[in-house]
Amino acid sequence: MDTVKRPDKRAERSRRTREKVIQAARELFVAQGYGATSLQEVADRAGVAVQTVYFVFGNKRTLFKDVVDTSIAGDVEPVATMDREWFRAACAAPTAAGHLRAHVRGTGEILGRVAPIMPLIAAAAATDPQIAAQWPDDADPRFTVQHAAARALVDKPGARPGVSVAMAADLLFGLLSPQLYLLFVQDRGWSPDRWEEWAYATLTTQLCTDDPAAG
């Protein structure tokens, strides 16, 4: 007889608590800044005891990194960007234009979550060397993701001849950057949809041919 696996209620409660604390911390960090936010304030907003925050995260630095990591991922699951369904589906697109469209859309969703906290990361890293050490300068994970996307894209039908993986990676890294996203969406008031269309159109001219049949 088949055994039905019962849901682990304790694990589910732990996951929900973690999500509540991370969401509360994100809201407070954005509103007040990293340095001005205490773990007691985070606990109060999340509706948990401050001892729970310490037990789950250990300290404020770890909580801050989890806020950044979950903003990138969109959830608390420990799945790397290149293993996410949206990234795999984009890489599986049969044409360069189709790949680029899906990649820009998926990256835009990440930027919508991450861009607002980029100034927080810079400010926190400037005042706390241990936070800065959590994001080493010698291996930018965002470039690693864009390089993998470029490698998958350049050999597909519709890719512009002569564009190397290195060039494609640089273009994706630069044009899909949080800084440029903030410039248009926050400073210039563009909608995320308008940014997505601009980014796709701009990258298409650089990375794809003009043949509509190849898209």
PDB file of C-alpha atoms in Angstrom:
ATOM      1  CA  MET A   1       0.000   0.000   0.000  1.00  0.00           C
ATOM      2  CA  ASP A   2       1.276   3.429  -0.914  1.00  0.00           C
ATOM      3  CA  THR A   3       2.299   5.618   1.965  1.00  0.00           C
ATOM      4  CA  VAL A   4       0.919   9.142   1.829  1.00  0.00           C
ATOM      5  CA  LYS A   5       3.487  11.623   3.008  1.00  0.00           C
ATOM      6  CA  ARG A   6       1.935  14.047   5.457  1.00  0.00           C
ATOM      7  CA  PRO A   7       2.844  17.718   5.245  1.00  0.00           C
ATOM      8  CA  ASP A   8       5.502  18.746   7.733  1.00  0.00           C
ATOM      9  CA  LYS A   9       3.583  21.334   9.726  1.00  0.00           C
ATOM     10  CA  ARG A  10       6.619  22.404  11.711  1.00  0.00           C
ATOM     11  CA  ALA A  11       8.647  23.042   8.561  1.00  0.00           C
ATOM     12  CA  GLU A  12       5.755  24.979   7.043  1.00  0.00           C
ATOM     13  CA  ARG A  13       5.428  27.157  10.154  1.00  0.00           C
ATOM     14  CA  SER A  14       9.167  27.778  10.100  1.00  0.00           C
ATOM     15  CA  ARG A  15       9.008  28.782   6.423  1.00  0.00           C
ATOM     16  CA  ARG A  16       6.126  31.200   7.043  1.00  0.00           C
ATOM     17  CA  THR A  17       7.925  32.746  10.006  1.00  0.00           C
ATOM     18  CA  ARG A  18      11.062  33.210   7.930  1.00  0.00           C
ATOM     19  CA  GLU A  19       9.054  34.872   5.158  1.00  0.00           C
ATOM     20  CA  LYS A  20       7.330  37.236   7.615  1.00  0.00           C
ATOM     21  CA  VAL A  21      10.599  38.313   9.199  1.00  0.00           C
ATOM     22  CA  ILE A  22      12.313  38.857   5.848  1.00  0.00           C
ATOM     23  CA  GLN A  23       9.372  40.888   4.518  1.00  0.00           C
ATOM     24  CA  ALA A  24       9.267  43.010   7.691  1.00  0.00           C
ATOM     25  CA  ALA A  25      13.019  43.587   7.515  1.00  0.00           C
ATOM     26  CA  ARG A  26      12.847  44.571   3.857  1.00  0.00           C
ATOM     27  CA  GLU A  27      10.120  47.133   4.556  1.00  0.00           C
ATOM     28  CA  LEU A  28      12.019  48.638   7.484  1.00  0.00           C
ATOM     29  CA  PHE A  29      15.404  48.647   5.735  1.00  0.00           C
ATOM     30  CA  VAL A  30      13.893  50.472   2.750  1.00  0.00           C
ATOM     31  CA  ALA A  31      12.014  52.964   4.946  1.00  0.00           C
ATOM     32  CA  GLN A  32      14.692  53.622   7.575  1.00  0.00           C
ATOM     33  CA  GLY A  33      17.984  52.260   6.312  1.00  0.00           C
ATOM     34  CA  TYR A  34      20.048  49.332   7.509  1.00  0.00           C
ATOM     35  CA  GLY A  35      21.842  51.090  10.358  1.00  0.00           C
ATOM     36  CA  ALA A  36      18.735  52.684  11.828  1.00  0.00           C
ATOM     37  CA  THR A  37      16.730  49.461  11.949  1.00  0.00           C
ATOM     38  CA  SER A  38      16.923  47.230  15.018  1.00  0.00           C
ATOM     39  CA  LEU A  39      16.056  43.552  15.197  1.00  0.00           C
ATOM     40  CA  GLN A  40      13.471  44.401  17.854  1.00  0.00           C
ATOM     41  CA  GLU A  41      11.688  46.619  15.328  1.00  0.00           C
ATOM     42  CA  VAL A  42      11.818  43.840  12.771  1.00  0.00           C
ATOM     43  CA  ALA A  43      10.380  41.381  15.279  1.00  0.00           C
ATOM     44  CA  ASP A  44       7.590  43.775  16.247  1.00  0.00           C
ATOM     45  CA  ARG A  45       6.578  44.315  12.639  1.00  0.00           C
ATOM     46  CA  ALA A  46       6.719  40.593  11.869  1.00  0.00           C
ATOM     47  CA  GLY A  47       4.697  39.769  14.979  1.00  0.00           C
ATOM     48  CA  VAL A  48       7.287  37.450  16.486  1.00  0.00           C
ATOM     49  CA  ALA A  49       9.575  37.503  19.505  1.00  0.00           C
ATOM     50  CA  VAL A  50      12.980  39.064  18.944  1.00  0.00           C
ATOM     51  CA  GLN A  51      14.504  35.812  20.218  1.00  0.00           C
ATOM     52  CA  THR A  52      12.904  34.102  17.215  1.00  0.00           C
ATOM     53  CA  VAL A  53      14.693  36.490  14.858  1.00  0.00           C
ATOM     54  CA  TYR A  54      18.007  35.749  16.548  1.00  0.00           C
ATOM     55  CA  PHE A  55      17.342  32.002  16.473  1.00  0.00           C
ATOM     56  CA  VAL A  56      16.467  31.938  12.761  1.00  0.00           C
ATOM     57  CA  PHE A  57      19.010  34.455  11.419  1.00  0.00           C
ATOM     58  CA  GLY A  58      21.657  34.848  14.111  1.00  0.00           C
ATOM     59  CA  ASN A  59      22.326  38.543  13.535  1.00  0.00           C
ATOM     60  CA  LYS A  60      21.286  41.549  11.483  1.00  0.00           C
ATOM     61  CA  ARG A  61      23.975  41.041   8.836  1.00  0.00           C
ATOM     62  CA  THR A  62      22.681  37.575   8.006  1.00  0.00           C
ATOM     63  CA  LEU A  63      19.108  38.862   7.919  1.00  0.00           C
ATOM     64  CA  PHE A  64      20.150  41.663   5.567  1.00  0.00           C
ATOM     65  CA  LYS A  65      21.823  39.192   3.198  1.00  0.00           C
ATOM     66  CA  ASP A  66      18.681  37.059   3.232  1.00  0.00           C
ATOM     67  CA  VAL A  67      16.615  40.135   2.363  1.00  0.00           C
ATOM     68  CA  VAL A  68      18.865  40.745  -0.646  1.00  0.00           C
ATOM     69  CA  ASP A  69      18.947  37.075  -1.689  1.00  0.00           C
ATOM     70  CA  THR A  70      15.175  36.625  -1.477  1.00  0.00           C
ATOM     71  CA  SER A  71      14.629  39.877  -3.358  1.00  0.00           C
ATOM     72  CA  ILE A  72      16.670  38.405  -6.197  1.00  0.00           C
ATOM     73  CA  ALA A  73      14.952  35.018  -6.040  1.00  0.00           C
ATOM     74  CA  GLY A  74      11.407  36.183  -5.321  1.00  0.00           C
ATOM     75  CA  ASP A  75      10.982  33.607  -2.564  1.00  0.00           C
ATOM     76  CA  VAL A  76      12.853  31.935   0.279  1.00  0.00           C
ATOM     77  CA  GLU A  77      13.668  28.755  -1.636  1.00  0.00           C
ATOM     78  CA  PRO A  78      17.439  28.117  -1.941  1.00  0.00           C
ATOM     79  CA  VAL A  79      17.432  27.857  -5.739  1.00  0.00           C
ATOM     80  CA  ALA A  80      20.062  29.712  -7.774  1.00  0.00           C
ATOM     81  CA  THR A  81      18.955  32.026 -10.585  1.00  0.00           C
ATOM     82  CA  MET A  82      20.331  29.763 -13.312  1.00  0.00           C
ATOM     83  CA  ASP A  83      18.334  26.857 -11.869  1.00  0.00           C
ATOM     84  CA  ARG A  84      15.090  28.838 -11.815  1.00  0.00           C
ATOM     85  CA  GLU A  85      12.324  27.782 -14.174  1.00  0.00           C
ATOM     86  CA  TRP A  86      12.161  31.164 -15.945  1.00  0.00           C
ATOM     87  CA  PHE A  87      15.894  31.114 -16.730  1.00  0.00           C
ATOM     88  CA  ARG A  88      15.821  27.515 -17.969  1.00  0.00           C
ATOM     89  CA  ALA A  89      12.763  28.241 -20.130  1.00  0.00           C
ATOM     90  CA  ALA A  90      14.458  31.294 -21.649  1.00  0.00           C
ATOM     91  CA  CYS A  91      17.579  29.265 -22.492  1.00  0.00           C
ATOM     92  CA  ALA A  92      15.380  26.595 -24.058  1.00  0.00           C
ATOM     93  CA  ALA A  93      13.748  29.075 -26.479  1.00  0.00           C
ATOM     94  CA  PRO A  94      14.487  27.975 -30.059  1.00  0.00           C
ATOM     95  CA  THR A  95      15.456  31.400 -31.402  1.00  0.00           C
ATOM     96  CA  ALA A  96      17.683  34.231 -30.232  1.00  0.00           C
ATOM     97  CA  ALA A  97      14.804  36.730 -30.245  1.00  0.00           C
ATOM     98  CA  GLY A  98      12.577  34.404 -28.239  1.00  0.00           C
ATOM     99  CA  HIS A  99      15.358  33.778 -25.763  1.00  0.00           C
ATOM    100  CA  LEU A 100      16.050  37.490 -25.435  1.00  0.00           C
ATOM    101  CA  ARG A 101      12.383  38.354 -24.900  1.00  0.00           C
ATOM    102  CA  ALA A 102      12.013  35.806 -22.083  1.00  0.00           C
ATOM    103  CA  HIS A 103      15.357  36.761 -20.542  1.00  0.00           C
ATOM    104  CA  VAL A 104      14.567  40.474 -20.466  1.00  0.00           C
ATOM    105  CA  ARG A 105      11.157  39.794 -18.921  1.00  0.00           C
ATOM    106  CA  GLY A 106      12.576  37.502 -16.236  1.00  0.00           C
ATOM    107  CA  THR A 107      15.421  39.885 -15.453  1.00  0.00           C
ATOM    108  CA  GLY A 108      12.988  42.793 -15.281  1.00  0.00           C
ATOM    109  CA  GLU A 109      10.972  41.008 -12.610  1.00  0.00           C
ATOM    110  CA  ILE A 110      14.131  40.569 -10.555  1.00  0.00           C
ATOM    111  CA  LEU A 111      15.153  44.199 -11.039  1.00  0.00           C
ATOM    112  CA  GLY A 112      11.745  45.365  -9.885  1.00  0.00           C
ATOM    113  CA  ARG A 113      12.434  43.649  -6.557  1.00  0.00           C
ATOM    114  CA  VAL A 114      16.159  44.335  -6.266  1.00  0.00           C
ATOM    115  CA  ALA A 115      16.650  47.854  -7.624  1.00  0.00           C
ATOM    116  CA  PRO A 116      14.934  49.621  -4.670  1.00  0.00           C
ATOM    117  CA  ILE A 117      17.364  48.020  -2.208  1.00  0.00           C
ATOM    118  CA  MET A 118      20.549  48.645  -4.204  1.00  0.00           C
ATOM    119  CA  PRO A 119      21.217  51.960  -2.406  1.00  0.00           C
ATOM    120  CA  LEU A 120      20.778  50.077   0.887  1.00  0.00           C
ATOM    121  CA  ILE A 121      23.429  47.562  -0.069  1.00  0.00           C
ATOM    122  CA  ALA A 122      25.893  50.303  -0.960  1.00  0.00           C
ATOM    123  CA  ALA A 123      25.195  52.267   2.231  1.00  0.00           C
ATOM    124  CA  ALA A 124      25.371  49.213   4.494  1.00  0.00           C
ATOM    125  CA  ALA A 125      28.568  47.957   2.857  1.00  0.00           C
ATOM    126  CA  ALA A 126      30.176  51.371   3.266  1.00  0.00           C
ATOM    127  CA  THR A 127      29.627  51.323   7.019  1.00  0.00           C
ATOM    128  CA  ASP A 128      30.056  47.608   7.752  1.00  0.00           C
ATOM    129  CA  PRO A 129      33.063  45.792   6.216  1.00  0.00           C
ATOM    130  CA  GLN A 130      31.560  42.406   7.094  1.00  0.00           C
ATOM    131  CA  ILE A 131      28.557  43.164   4.907  1.00  0.00           C
ATOM    132  CA  ALA A 132      30.801  44.253   2.058  1.00  0.00           C
ATOM    133  CA  ALA A 133      32.639  40.919   2.366  1.00  0.00           C
ATOM    134  CA  GLN A 134      29.400  39.051   1.647  1.00  0.00           C
ATOM    135  CA  TRP A 135      29.520  40.329  -1.951  1.00  0.00           C
ATOM    136  CA  PRO A 136      33.150  39.940  -3.154  1.00  0.00           C
ATOM    137  CA  ASP A 137      34.260  42.232  -5.962  1.00  0.00           C
ATOM    138  CA  ASP A 138      36.066  39.469  -7.841  1.00  0.00           C
ATOM    139  CA  ALA A 139      33.036  37.350  -8.757  1.00  0.00           C
ATOM    140  CA  ASP A 140      29.865  39.263  -9.589  1.00  0.00           C
ATOM    141  CA  PRO A 141      27.038  36.690  -9.599  1.00  0.00           C
ATOM    142  CA  ARG A 142      24.962  38.931 -11.864  1.00  0.00           C
ATOM    143  CA  PHE A 143      27.642  38.778 -14.549  1.00  0.00           C
ATOM    144  CA  THR A 144      27.832  34.990 -14.141  1.00  0.00           C
ATOM    145  CA  VAL A 145      24.105  34.786 -14.917  1.00  0.00           C
ATOM    146  CA  GLN A 146      24.332  37.138 -17.904  1.00  0.00           C
ATOM    147  CA  HIS A 147      27.340  35.276 -19.288  1.00  0.00           C
ATOM    148  CA  ALA A 148      25.427  31.987 -19.124  1.00  0.00           C
ATOM    149  CA  ALA A 149      22.492  33.595 -20.941  1.00  0.00           C
ATOM    150  CA  ALA A 150      24.816  35.012 -23.593  1.00  0.00           C
ATOM    151  CA  ARG A 151      26.489  31.658 -24.137  1.00  0.00           C
ATOM    152  CA  ALA A 152      23.104  30.034 -24.752  1.00  0.00           C
ATOM    153  CA  LEU A 153      21.888  32.834 -27.030  1.00  0.00           C
ATOM    154  CA  VAL A 154      24.688  33.526 -29.513  1.00  0.00           C
ATOM    155  CA  ASP A 155      24.465  30.217 -31.427  1.00  0.00           C
ATOM    156  CA  LYS A 156      20.691  30.219 -31.894  1.00  0.00           C
ATOM    157  CA  PRO A 157      18.880  31.007 -35.151  1.00  0.00           C
ATOM    158  CA  GLY A 158      18.468  34.748 -35.455  1.00  0.00           C
ATOM    159  CA  ALA A 159      21.556  35.656 -33.437  1.00  0.00           C
ATOM    160  CA  ARG A 160      23.596  38.425 -35.039  1.00  0.00           C
ATOM    161  CA  PRO A 161      26.670  36.973 -36.744  1.00  0.00           C
ATOM    162  CA  GLY A 162      30.007  37.994 -35.334  1.00  0.00           C
ATOM    163  CA  VAL A 163      28.769  38.788 -31.813  1.00  0.00           C
ATOM    164  CA  SER A 164      30.922  36.886 -29.357  1.00  0.00           C
ATOM    165  CA  VAL A 165      29.775  35.449 -26.054  1.00  0.00           C
ATOM    166  CA  ALA A 166      31.920  38.042 -24.268  1.00  0.00           C
ATOM    167  CA  MET A 167      30.320  40.944 -26.152  1.00  0.00           C
ATOM    168  CA  ALA A 168      26.810  39.599 -25.632  1.00  0.00           C
ATOM    169  CA  ALA A 169      27.491  39.097 -21.929  1.00  0.00           C
ATOM    170  CA  ASP A 170      28.767  42.659 -21.577  1.00  0.00           C
ATOM    171  CA  LEU A 171      25.684  44.059 -23.317  1.00  0.00           C
ATOM    172  CA  LEU A 172      23.302  42.052 -21.146  1.00  0.00           C
ATOM    173  CA  PHE A 173      25.250  42.944 -18.011  1.00  0.00           C
ATOM    174  CA  GLY A 174      25.254  46.657 -18.805  1.00  0.00           C
ATOM    175  CA  LEU A 175      21.786  47.224 -20.231  1.00  0.00           C
ATOM    176  CA  LEU A 176      20.025  44.989 -17.713  1.00  0.00           C
ATOM    177  CA  SER A 177      21.756  46.555 -14.719  1.00  0.00           C
ATOM    178  CA  PRO A 178      19.943  47.728 -11.561  1.00  0.00           C
ATOM    179  CA  GLN A 179      21.514  51.151 -11.987  1.00  0.00           C
ATOM    180  CA  LEU A 180      20.056  51.666 -15.465  1.00  0.00           C
ATOM    181  CA  TYR A 181      16.703  50.233 -14.383  1.00  0.00           C
ATOM    182  CA  LEU A 182      16.552  52.735 -11.497  1.00  0.00           C
ATOM    183  CA  LEU A 183      17.545  55.580 -13.801  1.00  0.00           C
ATOM    184  CA  PHE A 184      14.577  54.988 -16.089  1.00  0.00           C
ATOM    185  CA  VAL A 185      11.927  53.623 -13.721  1.00  0.00           C
ATOM    186  CA  GLN A 186      12.649  55.609 -10.577  1.00  0.00           C
ATOM    187  CA  ASP A 187      14.335  58.791 -11.799  1.00  0.00           C
ATOM    188  CA  ARG A 188      12.573  59.228 -15.138  1.00  0.00           C
ATOM    189  CA  GLY A 189       9.244  57.703 -14.150  1.00  0.00           C
ATOM    190  CA  TRP A 190       9.058  54.953 -16.757  1.00  0.00           C
ATOM    191  CA  SER A 191       6.754  52.011 -16.094  1.00  0.00           C
ATOM    192  CA  PRO A 192       8.398  48.578 -15.810  1.00  0.00           C
ATOM    193  CA  ASP A 193       6.620  47.580 -19.033  1.00  0.00           C
ATOM    194  CA  ARG A 194       8.077  50.544 -20.890  1.00  0.00           C
ATOM    195  CA  TRP A 195      11.552  49.701 -19.571  1.00  0.00           C
ATOM    196  CA  GLU A 196      11.121  46.085 -20.693  1.00  0.00           C
ATOM    197  CA  GLU A 197      10.153  47.100 -24.235  1.00  0.00           C
ATOM    198  CA  TRP A 198      13.066  49.532 -24.447  1.00  0.00           C
ATOM    199  CA  ALA A 199      15.571  46.996 -23.112  1.00  0.00           C
ATOM    200  CA  TYR A 200      14.312  44.298 -25.472  1.00  0.00           C
ATOM    201  CA  ALA A 201      14.320  46.604 -28.516  1.00  0.00           C
ATOM    202  CA  THR A 202      17.791  47.961 -27.718  1.00  0.00           C
ATOM    203  CA  LEU A 203      19.326  44.542 -27.126  1.00  0.00           C
ATOM    204  CA  THR A 204      17.605  43.113 -30.211  1.00  0.00           C
ATOM    205  CA  THR A 205      19.403  45.584 -32.471  1.00  0.00           C
ATOM    206  CA  GLN A 206      22.719  44.502 -30.974  1.00  0.00           C
ATOM    207  CA  LEU A 207      22.239  40.767 -30.597  1.00  0.00           C
ATOM    208  CA  CYS A 208      19.704  39.655 -33.221  1.00  0.00           C
ATOM    209  CA  THR A 209      19.379  39.830 -36.985  1.00  0.00           C
ATOM    210  CA  ASP A 210      16.701  41.815 -38.788  1.00  0.00           C
ATOM    211  CA  ASP A 211      15.077  38.667 -40.180  1.00  0.00           C
ATOM    212  CA  PRO A 212      11.546  38.441 -38.685  1.00  0.00           C
ATOM    213  CA  ALA A 213      11.403  34.724 -39.532  1.00  0.00           C
ATOM    214  CA  ALA A 214      14.268  34.108 -37.131  1.00  0.00           C
ATOM    215  CA  GLY A 215      12.302  35.523 -34.183  1.00  0.00           C
TER     216      GLY A 215
END
